[in-house]
Amino acid sequence: MSKKRGTSAKATAATMVLDVFKKNGAVSEQTAIPVSKFKDLKLTTATISYTISNLVEQGVVGHTDNDLYYYDDAGYQKLSKRVFRGYAVIFVIPIVAIIIVFIIQKMMA
């Protein structure tokens, strides 16, 4: 994560949940933690559940057979790369299109 936001109103639910994993050292199946570790977060149970579920689906959080969870840094890095590529496409395609239009206008002038 790029910035430390704490558990204030500025922190997202995902940031708050991931901070719990990191504070508890839950970074592998052997150090996985139960859901009860999230009870002190200033989020509703539904929000915590939804956030953890999404993070598991995205590969950022691992889930063990005995209902324990852990942070997967490799999964986080993969997700970061996918997001970066998505933003790159959003910005690169319009810039390339503008350049092509500019070149065509200069050639026709």
PDB file of C-alpha atoms in Angstrom, residues 11-59:
ATOM      1  CA  ALA A  11      -8.935   4.918   5.050  1.00  0.00           C
ATOM      2  CA  THR A  12     -10.797   2.566   2.769  1.00  0.00           C
ATOM      3  CA  ALA A  13     -12.305  -0.641   4.080  1.00  0.00           C
ATOM      4  CA  ALA A  14      -9.741  -2.657   2.113  1.00  0.00           C
ATOM      5  CA  THR A  15      -6.854  -0.671   3.604  1.00  0.00           C
ATOM      6  CA  MET A  16      -8.209  -1.168   7.117  1.00  0.00           C
ATOM      7  CA  VAL A  17      -8.651  -4.917   6.596  1.00  0.00           C
ATOM      8  CA  LEU A  18      -5.193  -5.330   5.061  1.00  0.00           C
ATOM      9  CA  ASP A  19      -3.676  -3.398   7.981  1.00  0.00           C
ATOM     10  CA  VAL A  20      -5.130  -5.978  10.392  1.00  0.00           C
ATOM     11  CA  PHE A  21      -3.428  -8.773   8.458  1.00  0.00           C
ATOM     12  CA  LYS A  22      -0.109  -6.953   8.507  1.00  0.00           C
ATOM     13  CA  LYS A  23      -0.321  -5.984  12.210  1.00  0.00           C
ATOM     14  CA  ASN A  24      -0.993  -9.623  13.112  1.00  0.00           C
ATOM     15  CA  GLY A  25       1.748 -10.951  10.828  1.00  0.00           C
ATOM     16  CA  ALA A  26      -0.777 -13.024   8.863  1.00  0.00           C
ATOM     17  CA  VAL A  27       1.259 -13.399   5.671  1.00  0.00           C
ATOM     18  CA  SER A  28       1.075 -17.146   5.077  1.00  0.00           C
ATOM     19  CA  GLU A  29      -1.141 -20.154   5.742  1.00  0.00           C
ATOM     20  CA  GLN A  30       0.894 -20.910   8.867  1.00  0.00           C
ATOM     21  CA  THR A  31       0.293 -17.436  10.333  1.00  0.00           C
ATOM     22  CA  ALA A  32      -3.324 -17.037   9.157  1.00  0.00           C
ATOM     23  CA  ILE A  33      -5.823 -15.400  11.502  1.00  0.00           C
ATOM     24  CA  PRO A  34      -9.538 -15.912  12.253  1.00  0.00           C
ATOM     25  CA  VAL A  35     -12.225 -13.377  11.343  1.00  0.00           C
ATOM     26  CA  SER A  36     -12.575 -12.465  15.024  1.00  0.00           C
ATOM     27  CA  LYS A  37      -9.349 -10.412  14.739  1.00  0.00           C
ATOM     28  CA  PHE A  38     -11.309  -7.824  12.751  1.00  0.00           C
ATOM     29  CA  LYS A  39     -13.828  -7.095  15.501  1.00  0.00           C
ATOM     30  CA  ASP A  40     -12.170  -3.825  16.558  1.00  0.00           C
ATOM     31  CA  LEU A  41     -12.394  -2.223  13.109  1.00  0.00           C
ATOM     32  CA  LYS A  42     -14.763   0.714  12.818  1.00  0.00           C
ATOM     33  CA  LEU A  43     -16.705  -1.060  10.085  1.00  0.00           C
ATOM     34  CA  THR A  44     -19.923  -3.042  10.073  1.00  0.00           C
ATOM     35  CA  THR A  45     -19.694  -6.813  10.042  1.00  0.00           C
ATOM     36  CA  ALA A  46     -21.252  -6.838   6.578  1.00  0.00           C
ATOM     37  CA  THR A  47     -18.604  -4.428   5.268  1.00  0.00           C
ATOM     38  CA  ILE A  48     -15.760  -6.480   6.730  1.00  0.00           C
ATOM     39  CA  SER A  49     -17.247  -9.678   5.311  1.00  0.00           C
ATOM     40  CA  TYR A  50     -17.789  -8.135   1.874  1.00  0.00           C
ATOM     41  CA  THR A  51     -14.278  -6.646   1.824  1.00  0.00           C
ATOM     42  CA  ILE A  52     -12.556  -9.888   2.834  1.00  0.00           C
ATOM     43  CA  SER A  53     -14.636 -11.806   0.298  1.00  0.00           C
ATOM     44  CA  ASN A  54     -13.627  -9.421  -2.498  1.00  0.00           C
ATOM     45  CA  LEU A  55      -9.964  -9.562  -1.482  1.00  0.00           C
ATOM     46  CA  VAL A  56     -10.074 -13.379  -1.497  1.00  0.00           C
ATOM     47  CA  GLU A  57     -11.713 -13.312  -4.946  1.00  0.00           C
ATOM     48  CA  GLN A  58      -9.000 -10.955  -6.240  1.00  0.00           C
ATOM     49  CA  GLY A  59      -6.210 -13.123  -4.807  1.00  0.00           C
TER      50      GLY A  59
END
